[in-house]
């Protein structure tokens, strides 16, 4: 069964919604976007999150100390990296946590992307996306069928295309954010719909 991540939670109401519908992962965005949350707010939201749901922190070239602080205080369990973070950066994060911190390496997909180079990455997962929270799909023909790492599929997924994406590529997980919103806020009806589609 494909796993689901709902990204960009920023209100207690969002936490209450996901607690009802039980996605596998949720994301707190710490990068400078409209969904950015403070460390304090993320900690409060995490304290109210169902313990079965795994929290992911989304970063773009953040200081390692920031990620480690959020991991060590229990706010996040996984770091999702969207910048130009190097393999040494990933290794340092993992060694600093005795390999307890899991890493998702986000890749902006284009004609120039060579996914083969990520086969040997120290990241635990890849995330294939069209850009940093663009909400648009990329050319799915760029996805290699022989990827060695489990991957999250992101970018423009919604209730209309998600079944086809799962059937075609069998991702480890799907990652949604803007398609589950109305007027910039997570919407319960949209979350309920997508969870029913995936779990049917």
PDB file of C-alpha atoms in Angstrom:
ATOM      1  CA  UNK A   1       0.000   0.000   0.000  1.00  0.00           C
ATOM      2  CA  UNK A   2       1.389   3.388  -0.995  1.00  0.00           C
ATOM      3  CA  UNK A   3       2.017   5.761   1.893  1.00  0.00           C
ATOM      4  CA  UNK A   4       0.768   9.338   1.952  1.00  0.00           C
ATOM      5  CA  UNK A   5       2.366  12.551   3.162  1.00  0.00           C
ATOM      6  CA  UNK A   6       0.395  15.746   3.656  1.00  0.00           C
ATOM      7  CA  UNK A   7       2.719  18.723   3.700  1.00  0.00           C
ATOM      8  CA  UNK A   8       2.452  22.300   4.855  1.00  0.00           C
ATOM      9  CA  UNK A   9       0.508  21.968   8.104  1.00  0.00           C
ATOM     10  CA  UNK A  10       0.440  25.212  10.066  1.00  0.00           C
ATOM     11  CA  UNK A  11      -2.674  25.263  12.279  1.00  0.00           C
ATOM     12  CA  UNK A  12      -4.056  23.173  15.123  1.00  0.00           C
ATOM     13  CA  UNK A  13      -7.100  22.627  12.903  1.00  0.00           C
ATOM     14  CA  UNK A  14      -4.783  20.982  10.355  1.00  0.00           C
ATOM     15  CA  UNK A  15      -3.492  18.623  13.034  1.00  0.00           C
ATOM     16  CA  UNK A  16      -7.029  17.741  14.089  1.00  0.00           C
ATOM     17  CA  UNK A  17      -7.879  16.893  10.467  1.00  0.00           C
ATOM     18  CA  UNK A  18      -4.895  14.626   9.883  1.00  0.00           C
ATOM     19  CA  UNK A  19      -5.452  12.930  13.233  1.00  0.00           C
ATOM     20  CA  UNK A  20      -8.892  11.948  11.951  1.00  0.00           C
ATOM     21  CA  UNK A  21      -7.731  10.624   8.573  1.00  0.00           C
ATOM     22  CA  UNK A  22      -4.317   9.200   9.526  1.00  0.00           C
ATOM     23  CA  UNK A  23      -1.863   9.880   6.696  1.00  0.00           C
ATOM     24  CA  UNK A  24       1.501   8.192   7.254  1.00  0.00           C
ATOM     25  CA  UNK A  25       3.504  11.419   7.238  1.00  0.00           C
ATOM     26  CA  UNK A  26       2.899  15.136   7.666  1.00  0.00           C
ATOM     27  CA  UNK A  27       5.251  17.970   6.819  1.00  0.00           C
ATOM     28  CA  UNK A  28       6.214  21.148   8.665  1.00  0.00           C
ATOM     29  CA  UNK A  29       7.836  23.696   6.349  1.00  0.00           C
ATOM     30  CA  UNK A  30      10.759  25.629   7.847  1.00  0.00           C
ATOM     31  CA  UNK A  31      11.904  27.136   4.538  1.00  0.00           C
ATOM     32  CA  UNK A  32      10.865  30.651   3.533  1.00  0.00           C
ATOM     33  CA  UNK A  33       7.506  29.998   1.868  1.00  0.00           C
ATOM     34  CA  UNK A  34       3.911  30.934   2.618  1.00  0.00           C
ATOM     35  CA  UNK A  35       3.579  27.706   4.624  1.00  0.00           C
ATOM     36  CA  UNK A  36       6.565  28.378   6.879  1.00  0.00           C
ATOM     37  CA  UNK A  37       6.069  27.691  10.575  1.00  0.00           C
ATOM     38  CA  UNK A  38       8.200  28.750  13.509  1.00  0.00           C
ATOM     39  CA  UNK A  39       9.984  26.206  15.659  1.00  0.00           C
ATOM     40  CA  UNK A  40       7.634  27.062  18.519  1.00  0.00           C
ATOM     41  CA  UNK A  41       4.480  26.533  16.469  1.00  0.00           C
ATOM     42  CA  UNK A  42       5.812  23.295  14.971  1.00  0.00           C
ATOM     43  CA  UNK A  43       6.576  21.993  18.458  1.00  0.00           C
ATOM     44  CA  UNK A  44       3.031  22.810  19.585  1.00  0.00           C
ATOM     45  CA  UNK A  45       1.532  21.152  16.509  1.00  0.00           C
ATOM     46  CA  UNK A  46       3.704  18.058  16.975  1.00  0.00           C
ATOM     47  CA  UNK A  47       2.617  17.787  20.617  1.00  0.00           C
ATOM     48  CA  UNK A  48      -0.976  17.446  19.374  1.00  0.00           C
ATOM     49  CA  UNK A  49      -0.195  15.067  16.497  1.00  0.00           C
ATOM     50  CA  UNK A  50      -1.260  11.417  16.671  1.00  0.00           C
ATOM     51  CA  UNK A  51       1.805   9.397  17.636  1.00  0.00           C
ATOM     52  CA  UNK A  52       1.294   7.050  14.673  1.00  0.00           C
ATOM     53  CA  UNK A  53       1.872   9.891  12.189  1.00  0.00           C
ATOM     54  CA  UNK A  54       5.509  10.657  11.336  1.00  0.00           C
ATOM     55  CA  UNK A  55       6.565  14.309  11.264  1.00  0.00           C
ATOM     56  CA  UNK A  56       8.835  15.600   8.507  1.00  0.00           C
ATOM     57  CA  UNK A  57      10.680  18.915   8.523  1.00  0.00           C
ATOM     58  CA  UNK A  58      11.112  20.605   5.136  1.00  0.00           C
ATOM     59  CA  UNK A  59      14.315  22.641   4.718  1.00  0.00           C
ATOM     60  CA  UNK A  60      16.248  24.530   2.054  1.00  0.00           C
ATOM     61  CA  UNK A  61      19.974  24.819   2.828  1.00  0.00           C
ATOM     62  CA  UNK A  62      19.291  25.171   6.543  1.00  0.00           C
ATOM     63  CA  UNK A  63      22.093  25.144   9.118  1.00  0.00           C
ATOM     64  CA  UNK A  64      22.589  21.584  10.302  1.00  0.00           C
ATOM     65  CA  UNK A  65      22.206  22.834  13.855  1.00  0.00           C
ATOM     66  CA  UNK A  66      18.618  23.884  13.147  1.00  0.00           C
ATOM     67  CA  UNK A  67      17.677  20.443  11.864  1.00  0.00           C
ATOM     68  CA  UNK A  68      19.405  18.689  14.732  1.00  0.00           C
ATOM     69  CA  UNK A  69      17.687  20.908  17.295  1.00  0.00           C
ATOM     70  CA  UNK A  70      14.257  20.128  15.855  1.00  0.00           C
ATOM     71  CA  UNK A  71      15.076  16.420  15.734  1.00  0.00           C
ATOM     72  CA  UNK A  72      16.529  16.283  19.220  1.00  0.00           C
ATOM     73  CA  UNK A  73      13.544  18.043  20.795  1.00  0.00           C
ATOM     74  CA  UNK A  74      11.157  15.615  19.067  1.00  0.00           C
ATOM     75  CA  UNK A  75       9.517  18.081  16.671  1.00  0.00           C
ATOM     76  CA  UNK A  76      10.610  16.187  13.546  1.00  0.00           C
ATOM     77  CA  UNK A  77      11.562  12.591  12.820  1.00  0.00           C
ATOM     78  CA  UNK A  78      12.644  13.048   9.193  1.00  0.00           C
ATOM     79  CA  UNK A  79      14.413  15.902   7.383  1.00  0.00           C
ATOM     80  CA  UNK A  80      13.382  16.661   3.795  1.00  0.00           C
ATOM     81  CA  UNK A  81      16.093  18.600   1.969  1.00  0.00           C
ATOM     82  CA  UNK A  82      15.193  20.836  -0.975  1.00  0.00           C
ATOM     83  CA  UNK A  83      18.354  22.867  -1.440  1.00  0.00           C
ATOM     84  CA  UNK A  84      21.874  22.164  -2.619  1.00  0.00           C
ATOM     85  CA  UNK A  85      22.763  20.031   0.397  1.00  0.00           C
ATOM     86  CA  UNK A  86      25.770  17.795  -0.278  1.00  0.00           C
ATOM     87  CA  UNK A  87      26.332  14.144   0.541  1.00  0.00           C
ATOM     88  CA  UNK A  88      28.720  15.273   3.293  1.00  0.00           C
ATOM     89  CA  UNK A  89      25.902  17.372   4.752  1.00  0.00           C
ATOM     90  CA  UNK A  90      23.605  14.323   4.743  1.00  0.00           C
ATOM     91  CA  UNK A  91      26.292  12.099   6.261  1.00  0.00           C
ATOM     92  CA  UNK A  92      26.988  14.641   9.021  1.00  0.00           C
ATOM     93  CA  UNK A  93      23.299  14.830   9.926  1.00  0.00           C
ATOM     94  CA  UNK A  94      22.984  11.069  10.092  1.00  0.00           C
ATOM     95  CA  UNK A  95      26.191  10.547  12.062  1.00  0.00           C
ATOM     96  CA  UNK A  96      25.178  13.284  14.518  1.00  0.00           C
ATOM     97  CA  UNK A  97      22.028  11.320  15.325  1.00  0.00           C
ATOM     98  CA  UNK A  98      23.491   7.797  15.237  1.00  0.00           C
ATOM     99  CA  UNK A  99      21.591   7.301  11.967  1.00  0.00           C
ATOM    100  CA  UNK A 100      18.256   7.818  13.742  1.00  0.00           C
ATOM    101  CA  UNK A 101      17.353  10.875  11.643  1.00  0.00           C
ATOM    102  CA  UNK A 102      15.967   9.779   8.287  1.00  0.00           C
ATOM    103  CA  UNK A 103      16.662  11.933   5.246  1.00  0.00           C
ATOM    104  CA  UNK A 104      14.483  12.601   2.193  1.00  0.00           C
ATOM    105  CA  UNK A 105      16.536  14.090  -0.644  1.00  0.00           C
ATOM    106  CA  UNK A 106      14.258  16.189  -2.858  1.00  0.00           C
ATOM    107  CA  UNK A 107      15.155  16.323  -6.549  1.00  0.00           C
ATOM    108  CA  UNK A 108      13.823  18.948  -8.928  1.00  0.00           C
ATOM    109  CA  UNK A 109      13.071  16.920 -12.031  1.00  0.00           C
ATOM    110  CA  UNK A 110      14.059  18.171 -15.488  1.00  0.00           C
ATOM    111  CA  UNK A 111      15.452  16.835 -18.758  1.00  0.00           C
ATOM    112  CA  UNK A 112      18.935  17.262 -17.265  1.00  0.00           C
ATOM    113  CA  UNK A 113      18.264  15.189 -14.138  1.00  0.00           C
ATOM    114  CA  UNK A 114      20.282  11.967 -13.945  1.00  0.00           C
ATOM    115  CA  UNK A 115      18.581   9.878 -11.279  1.00  0.00           C
ATOM    116  CA  UNK A 116      21.342   7.261 -11.478  1.00  0.00           C
ATOM    117  CA  UNK A 117      23.654   9.501  -9.467  1.00  0.00           C
ATOM    118  CA  UNK A 118      21.303   9.205  -6.497  1.00  0.00           C
ATOM    119  CA  UNK A 119      21.488   5.417  -6.301  1.00  0.00           C
ATOM    120  CA  UNK A 120      24.500   5.735  -4.005  1.00  0.00           C
ATOM    121  CA  UNK A 121      23.148   8.648  -1.968  1.00  0.00           C
ATOM    122  CA  UNK A 122      23.220   8.381   1.810  1.00  0.00           C
ATOM    123  CA  UNK A 123      19.656   9.694   1.925  1.00  0.00           C
ATOM    124  CA  UNK A 124      17.020   7.177   2.964  1.00  0.00           C
ATOM    125  CA  UNK A 125      14.485   8.282   0.354  1.00  0.00           C
ATOM    126  CA  UNK A 126      14.251  10.436  -2.736  1.00  0.00           C
ATOM    127  CA  UNK A 127      11.450  12.887  -3.445  1.00  0.00           C
ATOM    128  CA  UNK A 128      10.750  13.602  -7.103  1.00  0.00           C
ATOM    129  CA  UNK A 129       9.189  17.017  -7.596  1.00  0.00           C
ATOM    130  CA  UNK A 130       8.715  19.753 -10.170  1.00  0.00           C
ATOM    131  CA  UNK A 131      10.176  22.394  -7.862  1.00  0.00           C
ATOM    132  CA  UNK A 132       9.960  23.739  -4.344  1.00  0.00           C
ATOM    133  CA  UNK A 133       6.235  23.594  -3.663  1.00  0.00           C
ATOM    134  CA  UNK A 134       5.275  24.575  -7.197  1.00  0.00           C
ATOM    135  CA  UNK A 135       2.074  22.526  -7.115  1.00  0.00           C
ATOM    136  CA  UNK A 136       2.674  21.512 -10.723  1.00  0.00           C
ATOM    137  CA  UNK A 137       3.392  18.117 -12.216  1.00  0.00           C
ATOM    138  CA  UNK A 138       6.641  17.364 -14.026  1.00  0.00           C
ATOM    139  CA  UNK A 139       7.105  15.110 -17.028  1.00  0.00           C
ATOM    140  CA  UNK A 140       6.589  11.712 -15.409  1.00  0.00           C
ATOM    141  CA  UNK A 141       8.396  10.068 -18.300  1.00  0.00           C
ATOM    142  CA  UNK A 142      11.588  11.244 -16.561  1.00  0.00           C
ATOM    143  CA  UNK A 143      11.055   8.724 -13.758  1.00  0.00           C
ATOM    144  CA  UNK A 144      13.345   5.716 -14.103  1.00  0.00           C
ATOM    145  CA  UNK A 145      11.726   2.358 -13.464  1.00  0.00           C
ATOM    146  CA  UNK A 146      14.972   0.963 -11.994  1.00  0.00           C
ATOM    147  CA  UNK A 147      15.453   3.410  -9.114  1.00  0.00           C
ATOM    148  CA  UNK A 148      17.267   1.712  -6.263  1.00  0.00           C
ATOM    149  CA  UNK A 149      15.824   3.955  -3.546  1.00  0.00           C
ATOM    150  CA  UNK A 150      12.252   4.253  -2.389  1.00  0.00           C
ATOM    151  CA  UNK A 151      10.810   7.547  -3.544  1.00  0.00           C
ATOM    152  CA  UNK A 152       8.073  10.014  -2.717  1.00  0.00           C
ATOM    153  CA  UNK A 153       6.228  11.372  -5.748  1.00  0.00           C
ATOM    154  CA  UNK A 154       5.258  15.041  -5.436  1.00  0.00           C
ATOM    155  CA  UNK A 155       4.222  17.954  -7.582  1.00  0.00           C
ATOM    156  CA  UNK A 156       0.672  18.610  -8.748  1.00  0.00           C
ATOM    157  CA  UNK A 157      -0.862  15.399  -7.431  1.00  0.00           C
ATOM    158  CA  UNK A 158      -4.609  15.614  -6.901  1.00  0.00           C
ATOM    159  CA  UNK A 159      -7.750  13.491  -6.728  1.00  0.00           C
ATOM    160  CA  UNK A 160      -7.909  13.250 -10.534  1.00  0.00           C
ATOM    161  CA  UNK A 161      -4.379  12.031 -11.314  1.00  0.00           C
ATOM    162  CA  UNK A 162      -3.181  10.286  -8.190  1.00  0.00           C
ATOM    163  CA  UNK A 163      -4.584   6.816  -8.976  1.00  0.00           C
ATOM    164  CA  UNK A 164      -2.880   6.795 -12.370  1.00  0.00           C
ATOM    165  CA  UNK A 165       0.400   7.973 -10.867  1.00  0.00           C
ATOM    166  CA  UNK A 166       0.370   5.221  -8.254  1.00  0.00           C
ATOM    167  CA  UNK A 167      -0.519   2.520 -10.779  1.00  0.00           C
ATOM    168  CA  UNK A 168       2.122   3.659 -13.245  1.00  0.00           C
ATOM    169  CA  UNK A 169       5.092   4.239 -10.942  1.00  0.00           C
ATOM    170  CA  UNK A 170       4.349   2.431  -7.682  1.00  0.00           C
ATOM    171  CA  UNK A 171       6.018   5.102  -5.522  1.00  0.00           C
ATOM    172  CA  UNK A 172       6.819   4.396  -1.898  1.00  0.00           C
ATOM    173  CA  UNK A 173       4.727   7.433  -1.003  1.00  0.00           C
ATOM    174  CA  UNK A 174       2.806  10.328  -2.518  1.00  0.00           C
ATOM    175  CA  UNK A 175       3.195  13.874  -1.226  1.00  0.00           C
ATOM    176  CA  UNK A 176       0.389  16.439  -1.442  1.00  0.00           C
ATOM    177  CA  UNK A 177      -0.053  19.975  -0.239  1.00  0.00           C
ATOM    178  CA  UNK A 178      -1.689  22.706  -2.332  1.00  0.00           C
ATOM    179  CA  UNK A 179      -4.250  20.352  -3.899  1.00  0.00           C
ATOM    180  CA  UNK A 180      -5.638  19.753  -0.405  1.00  0.00           C
ATOM    181  CA  UNK A 181      -6.212  23.439   0.240  1.00  0.00           C
ATOM    182  CA  UNK A 182      -8.959  25.998  -0.281  1.00  0.00           C
ATOM    183  CA  UNK A 183      -7.932  29.657  -0.066  1.00  0.00           C
ATOM    184  CA  UNK A 184      -4.504  28.641   1.227  1.00  0.00           C
ATOM    185  CA  UNK A 185      -5.699  26.432   4.088  1.00  0.00           C
ATOM    186  CA  UNK A 186      -5.966  22.673   4.388  1.00  0.00           C
ATOM    187  CA  UNK A 187      -9.506  21.508   3.650  1.00  0.00           C
ATOM    188  CA  UNK A 188     -11.078  18.535   5.395  1.00  0.00           C
ATOM    189  CA  UNK A 189     -13.239  17.486   2.450  1.00  0.00           C
ATOM    190  CA  UNK A 190     -10.200  17.356   0.161  1.00  0.00           C
ATOM    191  CA  UNK A 191      -8.150  15.410   2.697  1.00  0.00           C
ATOM    192  CA  UNK A 192     -11.008  12.958   3.228  1.00  0.00           C
ATOM    193  CA  UNK A 193     -11.408  12.486  -0.535  1.00  0.00           C
ATOM    194  CA  UNK A 194      -7.733  11.805  -1.211  1.00  0.00           C
ATOM    195  CA  UNK A 195      -7.416   9.412   1.731  1.00  0.00           C
ATOM    196  CA  UNK A 196     -10.444   7.450   0.518  1.00  0.00           C
ATOM    197  CA  UNK A 197      -9.013   7.230  -3.004  1.00  0.00           C
ATOM    198  CA  UNK A 198      -5.672   5.927  -1.751  1.00  0.00           C
ATOM    199  CA  UNK A 199      -7.110   3.515   0.785  1.00  0.00           C
ATOM    200  CA  UNK A 200      -9.853   2.021  -1.365  1.00  0.00           C
TER     201      UNK A 200
END
